[in-house]
């Protein structure tokens, strides 16, 4: 009787270990398939899209009377207005897209780098186009004329607002 | 059978079952990874060709609302009034030809725009917040705005949800109201 009990004990222990392994395996497989239904965001193209929308949006799409400083206005974008409608310094090419405008600001050094940062921040972050808590981004500019080897950081969500 | 033989036999059986189970698990894991990559490739293709596909129906250029990161409000409204299910434009085929060539039966697509205040931009005469239908929910009900608003997965009963966010210029015809907004496309994989 005692011998039978011992054998039963060995088999029970064996069964328990097998069951634990089995349950662990099933749990792992279940976790793998249960976690499939989540939203995957495609962010690969976002950098291209940020530059793309700047390249295809003209100043005149967002601002009125750009050649008349007294009536010039960019109703939805105060940071763009501060550059486009400014008389001193004055933007030379107002018939351009936002990317070209940024380029002129940098190359002429007439406007401070903070102005460029403010424009990018207002267009994409303040106006809730890109949620920077979820998608951080940085924009670099390489001047082929003045410093082709050193890209200039125009905007970085991680450092914006820090001195 | 002696006790030692029984234990050895039992252990061998356990080991075989264990090894078979591990092999099955590894195979399932590897296969699942491969399937995921395939979906990503498909959807990458959809997203990169979105602009061409949305303006594909050349017979009616008035509904080709997206061009060079510019969404024309009038054309978007025409599109919303004309097209209920956008799957054909995003994934499937129209006029026996299409750039993607995928089976639209396997996917459902939802398209919506979010304004600078975080609210949905109304489309068409009905002021629809979201375009597209989910064939797995009810009998092809509209993409549920409530779920998207509450940051819930609109593809709840689907295998996978893939989303794209694209900044676009919302062109209403005058600089006073033109603004850069967020275009969203969610694709539910059946």
mmCIF file of C-alpha atoms in Angstrom:
data_model
loop_
_atom_site.group_PDB
_atom_site.id
_atom_site.type_symbol
_atom_site.label_atom_id
_atom_site.label_comp_id
_atom_site.label_asym_id
_atom_site.label_seq_id
_atom_site.Cartn_x
_atom_site.Cartn_y
_atom_site.Cartn_z
ATOM 1 C CA UNK A 1 0.000 0.000 0.000
ATOM 2 C CA UNK A 2 2.783 2.418 0.976
ATOM 3 C CA UNK A 3 4.706 1.549 -2.244
ATOM 4 C CA UNK A 4 1.634 2.326 -4.366
ATOM 5 C CA UNK A 5 1.244 5.691 -2.678
ATOM 6 C CA UNK A 6 4.879 6.596 -3.447
ATOM 7 C CA UNK A 7 4.424 5.680 -7.135
ATOM 8 C CA UNK A 8 1.252 7.796 -7.226
ATOM 9 C CA UNK A 9 3.176 10.712 -5.737
ATOM 10 C CA UNK A 10 5.851 10.510 -8.482
ATOM 11 C CA UNK A 11 3.228 10.383 -11.249
ATOM 12 C CA UNK A 12 1.247 13.267 -9.721
ATOM 13 C CA UNK A 13 4.375 15.452 -9.534
ATOM 14 C CA UNK A 14 5.182 14.538 -13.137
ATOM 15 C CA UNK A 15 1.648 15.421 -14.211
ATOM 16 C CA UNK A 16 1.730 18.740 -12.382
ATOM 17 C CA UNK A 17 5.044 19.733 -14.042
ATOM 18 C CA UNK A 18 3.690 18.742 -17.470
ATOM 19 C CA UNK A 19 0.513 20.725 -16.875
ATOM 20 C CA UNK A 20 2.497 23.811 -15.826
ATOM 21 C CA UNK A 21 4.579 23.611 -19.007
ATOM 22 C CA UNK A 22 1.458 23.087 -21.110
ATOM 23 C CA UNK A 23 -0.375 26.031 -19.540
ATOM 24 C CA UNK A 24 2.684 28.250 -19.968
ATOM 25 C CA UNK A 25 2.876 27.295 -23.639
ATOM 26 C CA UNK A 26 -0.835 27.906 -24.252
ATOM 27 C CA UNK A 27 -0.621 31.232 -22.406
ATOM 28 C CA UNK A 28 2.343 32.311 -24.534
ATOM 29 C CA UNK A 29 0.592 31.368 -27.789
ATOM 30 C CA UNK A 30 -2.622 33.074 -26.646
ATOM 31 C CA UNK A 31 -0.662 36.213 -25.742
ATOM 32 C CA UNK A 32 1.017 36.202 -29.126
ATOM 33 C CA UNK A 33 -2.255 36.024 -31.058
ATOM 34 C CA UNK A 34 -4.293 38.142 -28.651
ATOM 35 C CA UNK A 35 -1.823 41.013 -29.031
ATOM 36 C CA UNK A 36 -2.122 41.018 -32.855
ATOM 37 C CA UNK A 37 -5.188 43.264 -32.877
ATOM 38 C CA UNK A 38 -3.523 46.521 -32.042
ATOM 39 C CA UNK A 39 -3.221 49.644 -34.136
ATOM 40 C CA UNK A 40 0.107 49.894 -35.914
ATOM 41 C CA UNK A 41 0.986 53.393 -37.024
ATOM 42 C CA UNK A 42 2.887 53.836 -40.254
ATOM 43 C CA UNK A 43 5.383 56.536 -39.460
ATOM 44 C CA UNK A 44 7.988 55.741 -42.110
ATOM 45 C CA UNK A 45 6.538 58.325 -44.460
ATOM 46 C CA UNK A 46 5.877 60.985 -41.875
ATOM 47 C CA UNK A 47 9.241 62.691 -42.331
ATOM 48 C CA UNK A 48 8.677 62.815 -46.080
ATOM 49 C CA UNK A 49 5.156 64.132 -45.491
ATOM 50 C CA UNK A 50 6.309 66.918 -43.154
ATOM 51 C CA UNK A 51 8.759 68.203 -45.741
ATOM 52 C CA UNK A 52 6.267 67.484 -48.539
ATOM 53 C CA UNK A 53 3.482 69.602 -47.107
ATOM 54 C CA UNK A 54 5.929 72.466 -46.483
ATOM 55 C CA UNK A 55 7.190 72.183 -50.052
ATOM 56 C CA UNK A 56 3.721 72.205 -51.629
ATOM 57 C CA UNK A 57 2.089 74.843 -49.434
ATOM 58 C CA UNK A 58 2.641 78.323 -50.776
ATOM 59 C CA UNK A 59 2.827 81.427 -48.594
ATOM 60 C CA UNK A 60 -0.150 82.796 -50.501
ATOM 61 C CA UNK A 61 -2.189 79.721 -49.493
ATOM 62 C CA UNK A 62 -2.060 80.884 -45.889
ATOM 63 C CA UNK A 63 -1.483 84.643 -46.094
ATOM 64 C CA UNK A 64 -3.336 87.538 -47.739
ATOM 65 C CA UNK A 65 -1.910 90.771 -49.216
ATOM 66 C CA UNK A 66 1.679 89.591 -48.818
ATOM 67 C CA UNK A 67 3.044 92.554 -50.800
ATOM 68 C CA UNK A 68 1.180 95.159 -48.800
ATOM 69 C CA UNK A 69 2.605 95.308 -45.257
ATOM 70 C CA UNK A 70 -0.272 97.411 -43.974
ATOM 71 C CA UNK A 71 -2.879 94.810 -44.991
ATOM 72 C CA UNK A 72 -0.739 91.685 -44.894
ATOM 73 C CA UNK A 73 -2.159 88.916 -42.707
ATOM 74 C CA UNK A 74 -1.871 85.167 -42.092
ATOM 75 C CA UNK A 75 -5.044 84.645 -40.038
ATOM 76 C CA UNK A 76 -4.352 81.118 -38.844
ATOM 77 C CA UNK A 77 -0.572 81.319 -38.411
ATOM 78 C CA UNK A 78 0.837 84.159 -36.338
ATOM 79 C CA UNK A 79 4.415 82.857 -36.572
ATOM 80 C CA UNK A 80 4.270 82.925 -40.384
ATOM 81 C CA UNK A 81 2.706 86.388 -40.265
ATOM 82 C CA UNK A 82 5.618 87.602 -38.108
ATOM 83 C CA UNK A 83 7.985 86.714 -40.954
ATOM 84 C CA UNK A 84 5.920 87.288 -44.114
ATOM 85 C CA UNK A 85 4.396 90.608 -43.026
ATOM 86 C CA UNK A 86 7.549 91.916 -41.406
ATOM 87 C CA UNK A 87 8.983 95.105 -42.922
ATOM 88 C CA UNK A 88 12.327 94.896 -41.176
ATOM 89 C CA UNK A 89 13.778 92.453 -41.916
ATOM 90 C CA UNK A 90 11.758 91.840 -45.036
ATOM 91 C CA UNK A 91 11.219 88.547 -46.802
ATOM 92 C CA UNK A 92 12.498 88.934 -50.355
ATOM 93 C CA UNK A 93 10.487 86.194 -52.051
ATOM 94 C CA UNK A 94 6.855 86.082 -50.976
ATOM 95 C CA UNK A 95 5.823 84.074 -54.029
ATOM 96 C CA UNK A 96 7.371 80.906 -52.637
ATOM 97 C CA UNK A 97 6.450 77.798 -50.712
ATOM 98 C CA UNK A 98 7.006 77.433 -46.965
ATOM 99 C CA UNK A 99 10.142 75.354 -47.449
ATOM 100 C CA UNK A 100 11.720 77.962 -49.707
ATOM 101 C CA UNK A 101 10.731 80.653 -47.228
ATOM 102 C CA UNK A 102 12.541 78.730 -44.489
ATOM 103 C CA UNK A 103 15.543 78.369 -46.742
ATOM 104 C CA UNK A 104 15.644 82.118 -47.399
ATOM 105 C CA UNK A 105 15.389 82.840 -43.675
ATOM 106 C CA UNK A 106 18.417 80.656 -42.997
ATOM 107 C CA UNK A 107 20.586 81.608 -45.965
ATOM 108 C CA UNK A 108 20.085 85.361 -45.582
ATOM 109 C CA UNK A 109 20.378 85.135 -41.802
ATOM 110 C CA UNK A 110 17.870 87.956 -41.638
ATOM 111 C CA UNK A 111 15.634 86.097 -39.225
ATOM 112 C CA UNK A 112 16.656 84.207 -36.101
ATOM 113 C CA UNK A 113 16.590 80.423 -35.899
ATOM 114 C CA UNK A 114 13.885 80.678 -33.259
ATOM 115 C CA UNK A 115 11.512 82.077 -35.890
ATOM 116 C CA UNK A 116 11.947 78.926 -37.978
ATOM 117 C CA UNK A 117 11.357 76.773 -34.889
ATOM 118 C CA UNK A 118 8.205 78.721 -34.034
ATOM 119 C CA UNK A 119 6.812 78.283 -37.544
ATOM 120 C CA UNK A 120 7.375 74.521 -37.536
ATOM 121 C CA UNK A 121 6.039 74.214 -33.986
ATOM 122 C CA UNK A 122 2.906 76.198 -34.773
ATOM 123 C CA UNK A 123 2.111 74.393 -38.026
ATOM 124 C CA UNK A 124 2.570 70.864 -36.721
ATOM 125 C CA UNK A 125 2.379 70.861 -32.933
ATOM 126 C CA UNK A 126 0.232 73.810 -31.786
ATOM 127 C CA UNK A 127 -2.285 73.131 -34.543
ATOM 128 C CA UNK A 128 -2.518 69.456 -33.531
ATOM 129 C CA UNK A 129 -1.368 68.031 -36.842
ATOM 130 C CA UNK A 130 1.241 65.812 -35.199
ATOM 131 C CA UNK A 131 0.922 64.699 -31.604
ATOM 132 C CA UNK A 132 4.477 65.216 -30.403
ATOM 133 C CA UNK A 133 3.852 63.122 -27.294
ATOM 134 C CA UNK A 134 3.417 60.119 -29.562
ATOM 135 C CA UNK A 135 5.541 61.060 -32.558
ATOM 136 C CA UNK A 136 8.702 63.022 -31.949
ATOM 137 C CA UNK A 137 10.419 64.525 -34.968
ATOM 138 C CA UNK A 138 13.371 66.646 -35.938
ATOM 139 C CA UNK A 139 14.051 68.658 -39.089
ATOM 140 C CA UNK A 140 17.595 69.156 -40.294
ATOM 141 C CA UNK A 141 18.789 71.597 -42.944
ATOM 142 C CA UNK A 142 21.925 71.245 -44.964
ATOM 143 C CA UNK A 143 23.156 74.360 -46.671
ATOM 144 C CA UNK A 144 24.976 73.403 -49.842
ATOM 145 C CA UNK A 145 26.473 76.892 -50.019
ATOM 146 C CA UNK A 146 27.711 77.785 -46.565
ATOM 147 C CA UNK A 147 28.211 74.510 -44.668
ATOM 148 C CA UNK A 148 27.560 71.375 -46.721
ATOM 149 C CA UNK A 149 29.146 69.110 -44.131
ATOM 150 C CA UNK A 150 27.278 70.317 -41.082
ATOM 151 C CA UNK A 151 23.492 69.865 -41.016
ATOM 152 C CA UNK A 152 21.673 72.534 -39.054
ATOM 153 C CA UNK A 153 18.917 71.392 -36.701
ATOM 154 C CA UNK A 154 15.872 73.493 -37.506
ATOM 155 C CA UNK A 155 13.513 71.789 -35.109
ATOM 156 C CA UNK A 156 13.548 68.976 -32.591
ATOM 157 C CA UNK A 157 10.558 68.041 -30.467
ATOM 158 C CA UNK A 158 12.863 66.915 -27.670
ATOM 159 C CA UNK A 159 14.725 70.199 -27.362
ATOM 160 C CA UNK A 160 12.038 72.716 -28.393
ATOM 161 C CA UNK A 161 11.471 75.320 -25.701
ATOM 162 C CA UNK A 162 14.661 74.537 -23.806
ATOM 163 C CA UNK A 163 17.280 77.312 -23.817
ATOM 164 C CA UNK B 1 6.822 -3.517 -16.200
ATOM 165 C CA UNK B 2 9.188 -2.568 -13.382
ATOM 166 C CA UNK B 3 8.876 0.734 -11.538
ATOM 167 C CA UNK B 4 12.133 2.148 -13.021
ATOM 168 C CA UNK B 5 11.036 1.219 -16.529
ATOM 169 C CA UNK B 6 7.650 2.881 -15.986
ATOM 170 C CA UNK B 7 9.239 6.116 -14.795
ATOM 171 C CA UNK B 8 11.714 6.141 -17.706
ATOM 172 C CA UNK B 9 8.890 5.485 -20.181
ATOM 173 C CA UNK B 10 6.793 8.211 -18.612
ATOM 174 C CA UNK B 11 9.677 10.706 -18.657
ATOM 175 C CA UNK B 12 10.527 9.892 -22.259
ATOM 176 C CA UNK B 13 6.891 10.482 -23.262
ATOM 177 C CA UNK B 14 6.879 13.782 -21.390
ATOM 178 C CA UNK B 15 10.118 14.863 -23.045
ATOM 179 C CA UNK B 16 8.807 13.977 -26.519
ATOM 180 C CA UNK B 17 5.569 15.901 -25.913
ATOM 181 C CA UNK B 18 7.572 18.824 -24.537
ATOM 182 C CA UNK B 19 9.962 18.915 -27.501
ATOM 183 C CA UNK B 20 7.110 18.622 -30.025
ATOM 184 C CA UNK B 21 5.312 21.442 -28.244
ATOM 185 C CA UNK B 22 8.410 23.670 -28.269
ATOM 186 C CA UNK B 23 8.956 23.000 -32.005
ATOM 187 C CA UNK B 24 5.293 23.830 -32.725
ATOM 188 C CA UNK B 25 5.569 27.018 -30.711
ATOM 189 C CA UNK B 26 8.758 28.130 -32.508
ATOM 190 C CA UNK B 27 7.177 27.359 -35.896
ATOM 191 C CA UNK B 28 4.049 29.325 -35.021
ATOM 192 C CA UNK B 29 6.163 32.234 -33.824
ATOM 193 C CA UNK B 30 8.278 32.311 -37.001
ATOM 194 C CA UNK B 31 5.219 31.995 -39.265
ATOM 195 C CA UNK B 32 3.423 34.776 -37.405
ATOM 196 C CA UNK B 33 6.444 37.047 -37.887
ATOM 197 C CA UNK B 34 6.509 36.338 -41.623
ATOM 198 C CA UNK B 35 2.776 37.060 -41.970
ATOM 199 C CA UNK B 36 3.228 40.369 -40.159
ATOM 200 C CA UNK B 37 5.993 41.427 -42.529
ATOM 201 C CA UNK B 38 3.787 40.585 -45.502
ATOM 202 C CA UNK B 39 0.984 42.786 -44.181
ATOM 203 C CA UNK B 40 3.371 45.640 -43.580
ATOM 204 C CA UNK B 41 4.637 45.398 -47.150
ATOM 205 C CA UNK B 42 1.096 45.403 -48.532
ATOM 206 C CA UNK B 43 0.045 48.355 -46.464
ATOM 207 C CA UNK B 44 3.229 50.281 -47.164
ATOM 208 C CA UNK B 45 2.319 49.961 -50.830
ATOM 209 C CA UNK B 46 -1.226 51.150 -50.155
ATOM 210 C CA UNK B 47 -0.056 54.187 -48.214
ATOM 211 C CA UNK B 48 2.626 55.197 -50.690
ATOM 212 C CA UNK B 49 0.140 54.975 -53.589
ATOM 213 C CA UNK B 50 -2.755 56.565 -51.763
ATOM 214 C CA UNK B 51 -2.708 59.809 -53.702
ATOM 215 C CA UNK B 52 -2.758 58.049 -57.064
ATOM 216 C CA UNK B 53 -5.489 55.698 -55.957
ATOM 217 C CA UNK B 54 -7.766 58.390 -54.611
ATOM 218 C CA UNK B 55 -7.625 60.225 -57.918
ATOM 219 C CA UNK B 56 -7.776 57.030 -59.918
ATOM 220 C CA UNK B 57 -11.307 57.402 -61.234
ATOM 221 C CA UNK B 58 -10.381 59.543 -64.228
ATOM 222 C CA UNK B 59 -13.937 59.465 -65.511
ATOM 223 C CA UNK B 60 -14.860 61.871 -62.734
ATOM 224 C CA UNK B 61 -11.945 64.201 -61.957
ATOM 225 C CA UNK B 62 -14.184 66.322 -59.722
ATOM 226 C CA UNK B 63 -13.787 63.771 -56.922
ATOM 227 C CA UNK B 64 -9.968 63.561 -57.094
ATOM 228 C CA UNK B 65 -9.554 65.609 -53.949
ATOM 229 C CA UNK B 66 -5.918 64.913 -52.987
ATOM 230 C CA UNK B 67 -3.008 66.242 -54.983
ATOM 231 C CA UNK B 68 0.460 67.237 -53.819
ATOM 232 C CA UNK B 69 -0.446 67.352 -50.122
ATOM 233 C CA UNK B 70 -3.444 69.547 -50.942
ATOM 234 C CA UNK B 71 -6.989 68.463 -50.156
ATOM 235 C CA UNK B 72 -9.523 70.583 -52.027
ATOM 236 C CA UNK B 73 -12.646 70.964 -49.918
ATOM 237 C CA UNK B 74 -15.115 71.126 -52.831
ATOM 238 C CA UNK B 75 -13.744 67.957 -54.381
ATOM 239 C CA UNK B 76 -13.647 66.177 -51.025
ATOM 240 C CA UNK B 77 -17.324 66.980 -50.564
ATOM 241 C CA UNK B 78 -18.067 65.614 -54.048
ATOM 242 C CA UNK B 79 -16.139 62.464 -53.156
ATOM 243 C CA UNK B 80 -18.054 62.068 -49.877
ATOM 244 C CA UNK B 81 -21.380 62.542 -51.654
ATOM 245 C CA UNK B 82 -20.499 60.102 -54.430
ATOM 246 C CA UNK B 83 -18.484 57.349 -52.741
ATOM 247 C CA UNK B 84 -19.778 55.490 -49.687
ATOM 248 C CA UNK B 85 -17.295 52.643 -49.476
ATOM 249 C CA UNK B 86 -13.746 53.864 -50.062
ATOM 250 C CA UNK B 87 -12.174 50.379 -50.167
ATOM 251 C CA UNK B 88 -12.173 50.387 -53.970
ATOM 252 C CA UNK B 89 -10.225 53.652 -54.049
ATOM 253 C CA UNK B 90 -7.728 52.718 -51.359
ATOM 254 C CA UNK B 91 -7.195 49.007 -51.945
ATOM 255 C CA UNK B 92 -9.332 47.406 -54.637
ATOM 256 C CA UNK B 93 -9.982 48.253 -58.254
ATOM 257 C CA UNK B 94 -12.169 50.557 -60.308
ATOM 258 C CA UNK B 95 -12.688 50.212 -64.048
ATOM 259 C CA UNK B 96 -10.875 46.846 -64.206
ATOM 260 C CA UNK B 97 -7.546 48.419 -63.376
ATOM 261 C CA UNK B 98 -5.734 49.585 -60.310
ATOM 262 C CA UNK B 99 -2.257 50.324 -59.092
ATOM 263 C CA UNK B 100 -2.468 48.096 -56.032
ATOM 264 C CA UNK B 101 -4.249 45.014 -57.313
ATOM 265 C CA UNK B 102 -5.129 43.760 -53.838
ATOM 266 C CA UNK B 103 -8.343 42.019 -52.907
ATOM 267 C CA UNK B 104 -10.516 44.662 -51.295
ATOM 268 C CA UNK B 105 -12.614 41.928 -49.673
ATOM 269 C CA UNK B 106 -9.779 41.371 -47.219
ATOM 270 C CA UNK B 107 -9.686 44.952 -45.955
ATOM 271 C CA UNK B 108 -11.896 47.800 -44.831
ATOM 272 C CA UNK B 109 -10.703 51.387 -44.881
ATOM 273 C CA UNK B 110 -11.764 54.472 -42.921
ATOM 274 C CA UNK B 111 -10.735 57.985 -43.898
ATOM 275 C CA UNK B 112 -11.122 61.113 -41.799
ATOM 276 C CA UNK B 113 -9.628 64.555 -41.265
ATOM 277 C CA UNK B 114 -8.934 66.241 -37.954
ATOM 278 C CA UNK B 115 -8.942 70.005 -37.729
ATOM 279 C CA UNK B 116 -6.577 72.257 -35.788
ATOM 280 C CA UNK B 117 -8.906 72.152 -32.782
ATOM 281 C CA UNK B 118 -8.906 68.348 -32.739
ATOM 282 C CA UNK B 119 -12.460 68.099 -34.130
ATOM 283 C CA UNK B 120 -13.469 66.107 -37.186
ATOM 284 C CA UNK B 121 -13.856 67.972 -40.466
ATOM 285 C CA UNK B 122 -17.330 67.348 -41.890
ATOM 286 C CA UNK B 123 -17.473 65.977 -45.434
ATOM 287 C CA UNK B 124 -20.230 66.094 -48.027
ATOM 288 C CA UNK B 125 -23.802 67.278 -47.727
ATOM 289 C CA UNK B 126 -24.338 65.090 -44.661
ATOM 290 C CA UNK B 127 -21.252 66.474 -42.923
ATOM 291 C CA UNK B 128 -19.805 62.997 -42.444
ATOM 292 C CA UNK B 129 -16.969 62.776 -39.947
ATOM 293 C CA UNK B 130 -15.562 59.518 -41.282
ATOM 294 C CA UNK B 131 -15.701 57.995 -44.769
ATOM 295 C CA UNK B 132 -15.763 54.266 -45.353
ATOM 296 C CA UNK B 133 -17.639 51.186 -44.210
ATOM 297 C CA UNK B 134 -16.776 48.310 -41.917
ATOM 298 C CA UNK B 135 -18.264 45.179 -43.460
ATOM 299 C CA UNK B 136 -17.613 43.064 -40.366
ATOM 300 C CA UNK B 137 -19.731 45.255 -38.128
ATOM 301 C CA UNK B 138 -23.463 45.027 -38.796
ATOM 302 C CA UNK B 139 -24.275 45.011 -42.486
ATOM 303 C CA UNK B 140 -21.574 47.349 -43.639
ATOM 304 C CA UNK B 141 -22.051 50.152 -41.154
ATOM 305 C CA UNK B 142 -20.037 53.339 -41.368
ATOM 306 C CA UNK B 143 -16.686 53.548 -39.662
ATOM 307 C CA UNK B 144 -17.637 54.372 -36.114
ATOM 308 C CA UNK B 145 -16.784 57.902 -35.213
ATOM 309 C CA UNK B 146 -17.353 57.298 -31.501
ATOM 310 C CA UNK B 147 -14.658 54.657 -31.338
ATOM 311 C CA UNK B 148 -12.126 56.826 -33.146
ATOM 312 C CA UNK B 149 -13.044 59.851 -31.013
ATOM 313 C CA UNK B 150 -12.504 57.838 -27.855
ATOM 314 C CA UNK B 151 -9.135 56.600 -29.082
ATOM 315 C CA UNK B 152 -10.520 53.078 -29.358
ATOM 316 C CA UNK B 153 -9.502 50.733 -32.100
ATOM 317 C CA UNK B 154 -12.172 51.011 -34.844
ATOM 318 C CA UNK B 155 -11.060 47.611 -36.121
ATOM 319 C CA UNK B 156 -12.122 45.855 -32.915
ATOM 320 C CA UNK B 157 -13.401 42.694 -34.587
ATOM 321 C CA UNK B 158 -10.650 42.586 -37.177
ATOM 322 C CA UNK B 159 -7.339 40.803 -37.241
ATOM 323 C CA UNK B 160 -5.201 43.924 -37.462
ATOM 324 C CA UNK B 161 -5.489 47.699 -37.600
ATOM 325 C CA UNK B 162 -3.026 49.870 -39.507
ATOM 326 C CA UNK B 163 -3.135 53.640 -39.387
ATOM 327 C CA UNK B 164 -1.458 56.426 -41.293
ATOM 328 C CA UNK B 165 -1.272 60.095 -40.367
ATOM 329 C CA UNK B 166 -0.502 62.552 -43.134
ATOM 330 C CA UNK B 167 -0.255 66.349 -42.860
ATOM 331 C CA UNK B 168 -2.105 68.008 -45.736
ATOM 332 C CA UNK B 169 -3.145 71.523 -46.714
ATOM 333 C CA UNK B 170 -6.918 71.817 -46.417
ATOM 334 C CA UNK B 171 -7.737 74.175 -49.259
ATOM 335 C CA UNK B 172 -11.109 75.858 -48.840
ATOM 336 C CA UNK B 173 -10.375 78.445 -51.514
ATOM 337 C CA UNK B 174 -9.138 81.426 -49.486
ATOM 338 C CA UNK B 175 -6.089 82.003 -47.266
ATOM 339 C CA UNK B 176 -8.290 83.144 -44.404
ATOM 340 C CA UNK B 177 -9.571 79.616 -43.839
ATOM 341 C CA UNK B 178 -6.896 77.469 -45.463
ATOM 342 C CA UNK B 179 -4.917 75.471 -42.913
ATOM 343 C CA UNK B 180 -2.671 72.441 -42.589
ATOM 344 C CA UNK B 181 -4.627 69.594 -41.012
ATOM 345 C CA UNK B 182 -4.233 65.935 -40.146
ATOM 346 C CA UNK B 183 -5.420 63.327 -42.629
ATOM 347 C CA UNK B 184 -6.004 59.863 -41.156
ATOM 348 C CA UNK B 185 -6.415 56.550 -42.898
ATOM 349 C CA UNK B 186 -7.166 53.428 -40.875
ATOM 350 C CA UNK B 187 -7.108 50.064 -42.616
ATOM 351 C CA UNK B 188 -8.712 47.070 -40.911
ATOM 352 C CA UNK B 189 -7.350 43.708 -41.994
ATOM 353 C CA UNK B 190 -9.916 40.884 -41.910
#
